[in-house]
JSON list of C-alpha atoms in Angstrom, two decimals:
[
{"chain": "A", "resi": 22, "resn": "MET", "atom": "CA", "xyz": [-18.32, 73.68, 5.96]},
{"chain": "A", "resi": 23, "resn": "THR", "atom": "CA", "xyz": [-18.91, 71.72, 2.79]},
{"chain": "A", "resi": 24, "resn": "LYS", "atom": "CA", "xyz": [-17.24, 68.31, 2.49]},
{"chain": "A", "resi": 25, "resn": "GLN", "atom": "CA", "xyz": [-14.65, 69.78, 0.11]},
{"chain": "A", "resi": 26, "resn": "GLU", "atom": "CA", "xyz": [-13.88, 72.58, 2.57]},
{"chain": "A", "resi": 27, "resn": "ARG", "atom": "CA", "xyz": [-13.44, 69.97, 5.33]},
{"chain": "A", "resi": 28, "resn": "VAL", "atom": "CA", "xyz": [-11.06, 67.97, 3.12]},
{"chain": "A", "resi": 29, "resn": "THR", "atom": "CA", "xyz": [-9.00, 71.10, 2.38]},
{"chain": "A", "resi": 30, "resn": "PHE", "atom": "CA", "xyz": [-8.97, 71.99, 6.10]},
{"chain": "A", "resi": 31, "resn": "VAL", "atom": "CA", "xyz": [-7.66, 68.48, 6.97]},
{"chain": "A", "resi": 32, "resn": "ILE", "atom": "CA", "xyz": [-4.90, 68.63, 4.33]},
{"chain": "A", "resi": 33, "resn": "ASN", "atom": "CA", "xyz": [-3.75, 72.13, 5.35]},
{"chain": "A", "resi": 34, "resn": "THR", "atom": "CA", "xyz": [-3.89, 71.45, 9.09]},
{"chain": "A", "resi": 35, "resn": "LEU", "atom": "CA", "xyz": [-1.92, 68.21, 8.82]},
{"chain": "A", "resi": 36, "resn": "LYS", "atom": "CA", "xyz": [0.71, 69.98, 6.71]},
{"chain": "A", "resi": 37, "resn": "GLU", "atom": "CA", "xyz": [1.10, 72.53, 9.50]},
{"chain": "A", "resi": 38, "resn": "PHE", "atom": "CA", "xyz": [1.36, 69.84, 12.18]},
{"chain": "A", "resi": 39, "resn": "TYR", "atom": "CA", "xyz": [3.70, 67.57, 10.19]},
{"chain": "A", "resi": 40, "resn": "PRO", "atom": "CA", "xyz": [5.70, 69.50, 7.59]},
{"chain": "A", "resi": 41, "resn": "THR", "atom": "CA", "xyz": [8.26, 66.67, 7.69]},
{"chain": "A", "resi": 42, "resn": "ILE", "atom": "CA", "xyz": [6.88, 63.20, 8.21]},
{"chain": "A", "resi": 43, "resn": "PRO", "atom": "CA", "xyz": [8.80, 60.52, 10.07]},
{"chain": "A", "resi": 44, "resn": "ILE", "atom": "CA", "xyz": [8.32, 56.92, 8.88]},
{"chain": "A", "resi": 45, "resn": "PRO", "atom": "CA", "xyz": [6.96, 54.95, 11.87]},
{"chain": "A", "resi": 46, "resn": "LEU", "atom": "CA", "xyz": [8.78, 51.67, 11.13]},
{"chain": "A", "resi": 47, "resn": "ASP", "atom": "CA", "xyz": [12.58, 51.55, 11.00]},
{"chain": "A", "resi": 48, "resn": "HIS", "atom": "CA", "xyz": [13.90, 49.93, 7.82]},
{"chain": "A", "resi": 49, "resn": "LYS", "atom": "CA", "xyz": [16.66, 50.30, 5.23]},
{"chain": "A", "resi": 50, "resn": "ASP", "atom": "CA", "xyz": [15.14, 48.86, 2.05]},
{"chain": "A", "resi": 51, "resn": "PRO", "atom": "CA", "xyz": [11.89, 47.37, 0.66]},
{"chain": "A", "resi": 52, "resn": "TYR", "atom": "CA", "xyz": [12.56, 43.91, 2.16]},
{"chain": "A", "resi": 53, "resn": "THR", "atom": "CA", "xyz": [13.15, 45.13, 5.72]},
{"chain": "A", "resi": 54, "resn": "LEU", "atom": "CA", "xyz": [10.10, 47.41, 5.41]},
{"chain": "A", "resi": 55, "resn": "LEU", "atom": "CA", "xyz": [7.97, 44.49, 4.23]},
{"chain": "A", "resi": 56, "resn": "ILE", "atom": "CA", "xyz": [9.04, 42.38, 7.23]},
{"chain": "A", "resi": 57, "resn": "ALA", "atom": "CA", "xyz": [8.50, 45.28, 9.66]},
{"chain": "A", "resi": 58, "resn": "VAL", "atom": "CA", "xyz": [5.00, 45.96, 8.32]},
{"chain": "A", "resi": 59, "resn": "LEU", "atom": "CA", "xyz": [4.12, 42.27, 8.54]},
{"chain": "A", "resi": 60, "resn": "LEU", "atom": "CA", "xyz": [5.29, 42.23, 12.18]},
{"chain": "A", "resi": 61, "resn": "SER", "atom": "CA", "xyz": [3.24, 45.34, 13.00]},
{"chain": "A", "resi": 62, "resn": "ALA", "atom": "CA", "xyz": [-0.12, 43.54, 12.68]},
{"chain": "A", "resi": 63, "resn": "GLN", "atom": "CA", "xyz": [-1.76, 43.81, 16.13]},
{"chain": "A", "resi": 64, "resn": "CYS", "atom": "CA", "xyz": [1.54, 45.12, 17.54]},
{"chain": "A", "resi": 65, "resn": "THR", "atom": "CA", "xyz": [2.80, 48.62, 18.24]},
{"chain": "A", "resi": 66, "resn": "ASP", "atom": "CA", "xyz": [5.41, 50.19, 15.98]},
{"chain": "A", "resi": 67, "resn": "VAL", "atom": "CA", "xyz": [7.54, 50.86, 19.06]},
{"chain": "A", "resi": 68, "resn": "ARG", "atom": "CA", "xyz": [7.67, 47.14, 19.84]},
{"chain": "A", "resi": 69, "resn": "VAL", "atom": "CA", "xyz": [8.38, 46.24, 16.21]},
{"chain": "A", "resi": 70, "resn": "ASN", "atom": "CA", "xyz": [11.28, 48.72, 16.15]},
{"chain": "A", "resi": 71, "resn": "GLN", "atom": "CA", "xyz": [12.72, 46.99, 19.24]},
{"chain": "A", "resi": 72, "resn": "ILE", "atom": "CA", "xyz": [12.52, 43.52, 17.65]},
{"chain": "A", "resi": 73, "resn": "THR", "atom": "CA", "xyz": [13.56, 44.11, 14.02]},
{"chain": "A", "resi": 74, "resn": "PRO", "atom": "CA", "xyz": [17.21, 44.98, 14.85]},
{"chain": "A", "resi": 75, "resn": "LEU", "atom": "CA", "xyz": [17.52, 41.56, 16.54]},
{"chain": "A", "resi": 76, "resn": "LEU", "atom": "CA", "xyz": [15.99, 39.79, 13.54]},
{"chain": "A", "resi": 77, "resn": "PHE", "atom": "CA", "xyz": [17.86, 41.81, 10.90]},
{"chain": "A", "resi": 78, "resn": "ALA", "atom": "CA", "xyz": [21.20, 41.26, 12.68]},
{"chain": "A", "resi": 79, "resn": "LYS", "atom": "CA", "xyz": [20.75, 37.62, 11.70]},
{"chain": "A", "resi": 80, "resn": "ALA", "atom": "CA", "xyz": [18.90, 38.07, 8.41]},
{"chain": "A", "resi": 81, "resn": "ASP", "atom": "CA", "xyz": [18.14, 41.34, 6.60]},
{"chain": "A", "resi": 82, "resn": "ASN", "atom": "CA", "xyz": [17.54, 39.74, 3.20]},
{"chain": "A", "resi": 83, "resn": "PRO", "atom": "CA", "xyz": [15.55, 36.73, 1.95]},
{"chain": "A", "resi": 84, "resn": "TYR", "atom": "CA", "xyz": [18.64, 34.58, 1.29]},
{"chain": "A", "resi": 85, "resn": "ASP", "atom": "CA", "xyz": [19.78, 34.78, 4.91]},
{"chain": "A", "resi": 86, "resn": "MET", "atom": "CA", "xyz": [16.22, 34.53, 6.22]},
{"chain": "A", "resi": 87, "resn": "VAL", "atom": "CA", "xyz": [15.65, 31.09, 4.66]},
{"chain": "A", "resi": 88, "resn": "LYS", "atom": "CA", "xyz": [18.87, 29.84, 6.27]},
{"chain": "A", "resi": 89, "resn": "MET", "atom": "CA", "xyz": [17.04, 30.21, 9.58]},
{"chain": "A", "resi": 90, "resn": "SER", "atom": "CA", "xyz": [14.27, 27.85, 10.63]},
{"chain": "A", "resi": 91, "resn": "VAL", "atom": "CA", "xyz": [10.67, 28.99, 11.18]},
{"chain": "A", "resi": 92, "resn": "GLU", "atom": "CA", "xyz": [11.21, 28.11, 14.86]},
{"chain": "A", "resi": 93, "resn": "GLU", "atom": "CA", "xyz": [14.27, 30.39, 15.11]},
{"chain": "A", "resi": 94, "resn": "ILE", "atom": "CA", "xyz": [12.37, 33.27, 13.49]},
{"chain": "A", "resi": 95, "resn": "LYS", "atom": "CA", "xyz": [9.43, 32.63, 15.83]},
{"chain": "A", "resi": 96, "resn": "GLU", "atom": "CA", "xyz": [11.61, 32.86, 18.95]},
{"chain": "A", "resi": 97, "resn": "ILE", "atom": "CA", "xyz": [13.02, 36.26, 17.91]},
{"chain": "A", "resi": 98, "resn": "ILE", "atom": "CA", "xyz": [9.68, 37.81, 16.93]},
{"chain": "A", "resi": 99, "resn": "ARG", "atom": "CA", "xyz": [7.62, 36.33, 19.78]},
{"chain": "A", "resi": 100, "resn": "PRO", "atom": "CA", "xyz": [7.19, 39.71, 21.58]},
{"chain": "A", "resi": 101, "resn": "CYS", "atom": "CA", "xyz": [5.35, 41.05, 18.50]},
{"chain": "A", "resi": 102, "resn": "GLY", "atom": "CA", "xyz": [2.49, 38.57, 18.96]},
{"chain": "A", "resi": 103, "resn": "LEU", "atom": "CA", "xyz": [0.98, 36.12, 16.45]},
{"chain": "A", "resi": 104, "resn": "SER", "atom": "CA", "xyz": [4.50, 34.69, 16.11]},
{"chain": "A", "resi": 105, "resn": "PRO", "atom": "CA", "xyz": [3.50, 31.25, 14.73]},
{"chain": "A", "resi": 106, "resn": "MET", "atom": "CA", "xyz": [1.67, 32.80, 11.77]},
{"chain": "A", "resi": 107, "resn": "LYS", "atom": "CA", "xyz": [4.14, 35.67, 11.26]},
{"chain": "A", "resi": 108, "resn": "SER", "atom": "CA", "xyz": [7.23, 33.42, 11.35]},
{"chain": "A", "resi": 109, "resn": "LYS", "atom": "CA", "xyz": [5.74, 31.09, 8.73]},
{"chain": "A", "resi": 110, "resn": "GLY", "atom": "CA", "xyz": [4.82, 34.13, 6.63]},
{"chain": "A", "resi": 111, "resn": "ILE", "atom": "CA", "xyz": [8.31, 35.64, 6.84]},
{"chain": "A", "resi": 112, "resn": "TYR", "atom": "CA", "xyz": [9.98, 32.35, 5.92]},
{"chain": "A", "resi": 113, "resn": "GLY", "atom": "CA", "xyz": [7.46, 31.56, 3.17]},
{"chain": "A", "resi": 114, "resn": "LEU", "atom": "CA", "xyz": [7.55, 34.97, 1.50]},
{"chain": "A", "resi": 115, "resn": "SER", "atom": "CA", "xyz": [11.37, 34.96, 1.62]},
{"chain": "A", "resi": 116, "resn": "GLN", "atom": "CA", "xyz": [11.37, 31.65, -0.26]},
{"chain": "A", "resi": 117, "resn": "ILE", "atom": "CA", "xyz": [8.98, 33.01, -2.88]},
{"chain": "A", "resi": 118, "resn": "LEU", "atom": "CA", "xyz": [11.01, 36.21, -3.33]},
{"chain": "A", "resi": 119, "resn": "ILE", "atom": "CA", "xyz": [14.06, 34.04, -4.10]},
{"chain": "A", "resi": 120, "resn": "GLU", "atom": "CA", "xyz": [12.20, 31.61, -6.37]},
{"chain": "A", "resi": 121, "resn": "LYS", "atom": "CA", "xyz": [10.01, 34.06, -8.31]},
{"chain": "A", "resi": 122, "resn": "HIS", "atom": "CA", "xyz": [11.47, 37.56, -7.92]},
{"chain": "A", "resi": 123, "resn": "ASP", "atom": "CA", "xyz": [15.29, 37.19, -7.86]},
{"chain": "A", "resi": 124, "resn": "GLY", "atom": "CA", "xyz": [15.30, 37.94, -4.15]},
{"chain": "A", "resi": 125, "resn": "LYS", "atom": "CA", "xyz": [13.71, 41.37, -4.65]},
{"chain": "A", "resi": 126, "resn": "VAL", "atom": "CA", "xyz": [10.42, 42.74, -3.36]},
{"chain": "A", "resi": 127, "resn": "PRO", "atom": "CA", "xyz": [8.03, 43.06, -6.33]},
{"chain": "A", "resi": 128, "resn": "GLN", "atom": "CA", "xyz": [6.67, 46.49, -7.20]},
{"chain": "A", "resi": 129, "resn": "SER", "atom": "CA", "xyz": [3.02, 45.59, -7.77]},
{"chain": "A", "resi": 130, "resn": "PHE", "atom": "CA", "xyz": [0.01, 45.20, -5.50]},
{"chain": "A", "resi": 131, "resn": "GLU", "atom": "CA", "xyz": [-0.91, 41.89, -7.13]},
{"chain": "A", "resi": 132, "resn": "ALA", "atom": "CA", "xyz": [2.50, 40.27, -6.64]},
{"chain": "A", "resi": 133, "resn": "LEU", "atom": "CA", "xyz": [2.80, 41.55, -3.07]},
{"chain": "A", "resi": 134, "resn": "GLU", "atom": "CA", "xyz": [-0.66, 40.30, -2.10]},
{"chain": "A", "resi": 135, "resn": "GLU", "atom": "CA", "xyz": [0.23, 36.83, -3.40]},
{"chain": "A", "resi": 136, "resn": "LEU", "atom": "CA", "xyz": [2.95, 36.55, -0.74]},
{"chain": "A", "resi": 137, "resn": "PRO", "atom": "CA", "xyz": [2.15, 34.65, 2.49]},
{"chain": "A", "resi": 138, "resn": "ALA", "atom": "CA", "xyz": [0.84, 36.81, 5.35]},
{"chain": "A", "resi": 139, "resn": "VAL", "atom": "CA", "xyz": [0.76, 39.92, 3.12]},
{"chain": "A", "resi": 140, "resn": "GLY", "atom": "CA", "xyz": [-2.66, 41.54, 2.87]},
{"chain": "A", "resi": 141, "resn": "HIS", "atom": "CA", "xyz": [-3.85, 44.64, 1.07]},
{"chain": "A", "resi": 142, "resn": "LYS", "atom": "CA", "xyz": [-2.83, 47.04, 3.85]},
{"chain": "A", "resi": 143, "resn": "THR", "atom": "CA", "xyz": [0.73, 45.65, 4.06]},
{"chain": "A", "resi": 144, "resn": "ALA", "atom": "CA", "xyz": [1.06, 45.78, 0.27]},
{"chain": "A", "resi": 145, "resn": "SER", "atom": "CA", "xyz": [-0.20, 49.38, 0.27]},
{"chain": "A", "resi": 146, "resn": "VAL", "atom": "CA", "xyz": [2.35, 50.47, 2.90]},
{"chain": "A", "resi": 147, "resn": "VAL", "atom": "CA", "xyz": [5.21, 48.89, 0.92]},
{"chain": "A", "resi": 148, "resn": "MET", "atom": "CA", "xyz": [4.04, 50.35, -2.38]},
{"chain": "A", "resi": 149, "resn": "SER", "atom": "CA", "xyz": [3.73, 53.86, -0.93]},
{"chain": "A", "resi": 150, "resn": "GLN", "atom": "CA", "xyz": [6.72, 54.00, 1.43]},
{"chain": "A", "resi": 151, "resn": "ALA", "atom": "CA", "xyz": [9.23, 51.82, -0.43]},
{"chain": "A", "resi": 152, "resn": "PHE", "atom": "CA", "xyz": [8.33, 52.60, -4.04]},
{"chain": "A", "resi": 153, "resn": "GLY", "atom": "CA", "xyz": [6.50, 55.95, -3.89]},
{"chain": "A", "resi": 154, "resn": "VAL", "atom": "CA", "xyz": [3.40, 54.57, -5.63]},
{"chain": "A", "resi": 155, "resn": "PRO", "atom": "CA", "xyz": [0.21, 56.39, -4.52]},
{"chain": "A", "resi": 156, "resn": "ALA", "atom": "CA", "xyz": [-1.66, 54.25, -1.98]},
{"chain": "A", "resi": 157, "resn": "PHE", "atom": "CA", "xyz": [-3.81, 54.89, 1.08]},
{"chain": "A", "resi": 158, "resn": "PRO", "atom": "CA", "xyz": [-3.23, 52.14, 3.67]},
{"chain": "A", "resi": 159, "resn": "VAL", "atom": "CA", "xyz": [-5.96, 52.38, 6.31]},
{"chain": "A", "resi": 160, "resn": "ASP", "atom": "CA", "xyz": [-5.04, 51.42, 9.86]},
{"chain": "A", "resi": 161, "resn": "THR", "atom": "CA", "xyz": [-7.14, 51.77, 13.02]},
{"chain": "A", "resi": 162, "resn": "HIS", "atom": "CA", "xyz": [-6.13, 55.44, 13.46]},
{"chain": "A", "resi": 163, "resn": "ILE", "atom": "CA", "xyz": [-7.15, 56.47, 9.94]},
{"chain": "A", "resi": 164, "resn": "HIS", "atom": "CA", "xyz": [-10.36, 54.43, 10.20]},
{"chain": "A", "resi": 165, "resn": "ARG", "atom": "CA", "xyz": [-11.24, 56.23, 13.45]},
{"chain": "A", "resi": 166, "resn": "LEU", "atom": "CA", "xyz": [-10.35, 59.71, 12.16]},
{"chain": "A", "resi": 167, "resn": "MET", "atom": "CA", "xyz": [-12.25, 59.37, 8.87]},
{"chain": "A", "resi": 168, "resn": "TYR", "atom": "CA", "xyz": [-15.34, 58.49, 10.94]},
{"chain": "A", "resi": 169, "resn": "ARG", "atom": "CA", "xyz": [-14.81, 61.22, 13.54]},
{"chain": "A", "resi": 170, "resn": "TRP", "atom": "CA", "xyz": [-14.29, 63.80, 10.80]},
{"chain": "A", "resi": 171, "resn": "ASN", "atom": "CA", "xyz": [-17.51, 62.68, 9.06]},
{"chain": "A", "resi": 172, "resn": "LEU", "atom": "CA", "xyz": [-15.60, 61.72, 5.91]},
{"chain": "A", "resi": 173, "resn": "SER", "atom": "CA", "xyz": [-16.57, 58.04, 6.01]},
{"chain": "A", "resi": 174, "resn": "ASN", "atom": "CA", "xyz": [-19.30, 55.99, 7.66]},
{"chain": "A", "resi": 175, "resn": "GLY", "atom": "CA", "xyz": [-16.96, 53.74, 9.63]},
{"chain": "A", "resi": 176, "resn": "LYS", "atom": "CA", "xyz": [-18.58, 50.52, 8.39]},
{"chain": "A", "resi": 177, "resn": "SER", "atom": "CA", "xyz": [-15.33, 48.88, 7.18]},
{"chain": "A", "resi": 178, "resn": "VAL", "atom": "CA", "xyz": [-11.69, 49.68, 6.42]},
{"chain": "A", "resi": 179, "resn": "VAL", "atom": "CA", "xyz": [-12.42, 48.81, 2.78]},
{"chain": "A", "resi": 180, "resn": "GLN", "atom": "CA", "xyz": [-15.06, 51.54, 2.61]},
{"chain": "A", "resi": 181, "resn": "THR", "atom": "CA", "xyz": [-12.84, 53.97, 4.51]},
{"chain": "A", "resi": 182, "resn": "GLU", "atom": "CA", "xyz": [-10.03, 53.45, 1.97]},
{"chain": "A", "resi": 183, "resn": "LYS", "atom": "CA", "xyz": [-12.44, 54.03, -0.94]},
{"chain": "A", "resi": 184, "resn": "ASP", "atom": "CA", "xyz": [-13.73, 57.23, 0.67]},
{"chain": "A", "resi": 185, "resn": "ALA", "atom": "CA", "xyz": [-10.21, 58.51, 1.42]},
{"chain": "A", "resi": 186, "resn": "LYS", "atom": "CA", "xyz": [-9.09, 57.89, -2.17]},
{"chain": "A", "resi": 187, "resn": "ARG", "atom": "CA", "xyz": [-12.22, 59.55, -3.53]},
{"chain": "A", "resi": 188, "resn": "LEU", "atom": "CA", "xyz": [-11.98, 62.65, -1.31]},
{"chain": "A", "resi": 189, "resn": "PHE", "atom": "CA", "xyz": [-8.24, 63.37, -1.17]},
{"chain": "A", "resi": 190, "resn": "PRO", "atom": "CA", "xyz": [-6.09, 64.20, -4.24]},
{"chain": "A", "resi": 191, "resn": "GLU", "atom": "CA", "xyz": [-3.89, 61.27, -5.27]},
{"chain": "A", "resi": 192, "resn": "GLU", "atom": "CA", "xyz": [-0.70, 63.30, -4.98]},
{"chain": "A", "resi": 193, "resn": "CYS", "atom": "CA", "xyz": [-1.44, 63.76, -1.24]},
{"chain": "A", "resi": 194, "resn": "TRP", "atom": "CA", "xyz": [-2.12, 60.09, -0.37]},
{"chain": "A", "resi": 195, "resn": "ASN", "atom": "CA", "xyz": [1.37, 58.95, 0.61]},
{"chain": "A", "resi": 196, "resn": "ASP", "atom": "CA", "xyz": [2.01, 61.90, 2.91]},
{"chain": "A", "resi": 197, "resn": "LEU", "atom": "CA", "xyz": [-1.52, 62.11, 4.19]},
{"chain": "A", "resi": 198, "resn": "HIS", "atom": "CA", "xyz": [-1.87, 58.54, 5.44]},
{"chain": "A", "resi": 199, "resn": "LEU", "atom": "CA", "xyz": [1.30, 58.97, 7.54]},
{"chain": "A", "resi": 200, "resn": "GLN", "atom": "CA", "xyz": [0.26, 62.41, 8.78]},
{"chain": "A", "resi": 201, "resn": "MET", "atom": "CA", "xyz": [-3.12, 61.00, 9.82]},
{"chain": "A", "resi": 202, "resn": "ILE", "atom": "CA", "xyz": [-1.48, 58.11, 11.69]},
{"chain": "A", "resi": 203, "resn": "TRP", "atom": "CA", "xyz": [0.71, 60.50, 13.69]},
{"chain": "A", "resi": 204, "resn": "TYR", "atom": "CA", "xyz": [-2.20, 62.87, 14.31]},
{"chain": "A", "resi": 205, "resn": "GLY", "atom": "CA", "xyz": [-4.44, 60.02, 15.45]},
{"chain": "A", "resi": 206, "resn": "ARG", "atom": "CA", "xyz": [-1.83, 58.80, 17.91]},
{"chain": "A", "resi": 207, "resn": "GLU", "atom": "CA", "xyz": [-0.95, 62.22, 19.30]},
{"chain": "A", "resi": 208, "resn": "TYR", "atom": "CA", "xyz": [-4.18, 64.24, 19.19]},
{"chain": "A", "resi": 209, "resn": "SER", "atom": "CA", "xyz": [-7.16, 61.99, 18.52]},
{"chain": "A", "resi": 210, "resn": "PRO", "atom": "CA", "xyz": [-6.56, 58.59, 20.15]},
{"chain": "A", "resi": 211, "resn": "ALA", "atom": "CA", "xyz": [-9.25, 56.02, 20.89]},
{"chain": "A", "resi": 212, "resn": "ARG", "atom": "CA", "xyz": [-8.51, 56.24, 24.64]},
{"chain": "A", "resi": 213, "resn": "GLY", "atom": "CA", "xyz": [-7.47, 59.29, 26.63]},
{"chain": "A", "resi": 214, "resn": "TRP", "atom": "CA", "xyz": [-8.87, 61.57, 23.94]},
{"chain": "A", "resi": 215, "resn": "ASP", "atom": "CA", "xyz": [-8.64, 65.31, 24.77]},
{"chain": "A", "resi": 216, "resn": "LEU", "atom": "CA", "xyz": [-10.89, 67.26, 22.41]},
{"chain": "A", "resi": 217, "resn": "GLU", "atom": "CA", "xyz": [-9.23, 70.54, 23.42]},
{"chain": "A", "resi": 218, "resn": "LYS", "atom": "CA", "xyz": [-6.00, 69.37, 21.74]},
{"chain": "A", "resi": 219, "resn": "ASP", "atom": "CA", "xyz": [-7.80, 67.79, 18.76]},
{"chain": "A", "resi": 220, "resn": "VAL", "atom": "CA", "xyz": [-8.32, 70.88, 16.61]},
{"chain": "A", "resi": 221, "resn": "ILE", "atom": "CA", "xyz": [-9.48, 68.97, 13.51]},
{"chain": "A", "resi": 222, "resn": "THR", "atom": "CA", "xyz": [-12.25, 67.00, 15.22]},
{"chain": "A", "resi": 223, "resn": "ARG", "atom": "CA", "xyz": [-13.21, 70.07, 17.25]},
{"chain": "A", "resi": 224, "resn": "THR", "atom": "CA", "xyz": [-13.62, 72.03, 14.01]},
{"chain": "A", "resi": 225, "resn": "ILE", "atom": "CA", "xyz": [-15.21, 69.52, 11.62]},
{"chain": "A", "resi": 226, "resn": "GLY", "atom": "CA", "xyz": [-16.17, 66.54, 13.79]},
{"chain": "A", "resi": 227, "resn": "ARG", "atom": "CA", "xyz": [-19.25, 64.40, 13.31]},
{"chain": "A", "resi": 228, "resn": "LYS", "atom": "CA", "xyz": [-22.00, 65.56, 15.69]},
{"chain": "A", "resi": 229, "resn": "THR", "atom": "CA", "xyz": [-22.46, 62.12, 17.27]},
{"chain": "A", "resi": 230, "resn": "ALA", "atom": "CA", "xyz": [-18.70, 61.86, 17.95]},
{"chain": "A", "resi": 231, "resn": "LEU", "atom": "CA", "xyz": [-18.66, 65.29, 19.60]},
{"chain": "A", "resi": 232, "resn": "ASP", "atom": "CA", "xyz": [-21.83, 64.56, 21.60]},
{"chain": "A", "resi": 233, "resn": "GLY", "atom": "CA", "xyz": [-20.37, 61.21, 22.67]},
{"chain": "A", "resi": 234, "resn": "TYR", "atom": "CA", "xyz": [-17.22, 62.95, 23.89]},
{"chain": "A", "resi": 235, "resn": "LYS", "atom": "CA", "xyz": [-19.19, 65.44, 25.96]},
{"chain": "A", "resi": 236, "resn": "LYS", "atom": "CA", "xyz": [-21.02, 62.60, 27.71]}
]
């Protein structure tokens, strides 16, 4: 297959597997999504979805969040890991949203990435899932799949994002990054990988990845 044929095969196969695409992180608006994505760094979405109801019961908007102390936030989110940094980030970004953005989550990459504890990936998730702006957030699953499918060299997530945006049509990005996350978790995980179930890698996989599996 040519690279373009492989890209088309990926798009069509993922559409078949995930005609409707669940959002991994529970949220009700851009602010609660932003907090959930921030908490998901080095933490599973399942764990985040267990913790956010506890946090949002006390504060589901920046005005209520800054009424809490960093220490109180830290205690609630402790099971998500990195709680000292994340609690300061949540409190700090809530303050900035009030002071600079009328308590609303800004709709630009630049403004989002200026917020404490918000990196490019978090900003990309919020822009795509909250505001419908085309973005291609690359997590560990997408990074792994792009390499396994011989669509990127696996050197860095920055390069993987560039390759994904170059190869896939922009109108597919927002669906595709979610479809790839679900596929990576269910059919092409890092551990416990069963190539028989992983039809995409089996069909278009990088030779070294397939040879490595067979060993």
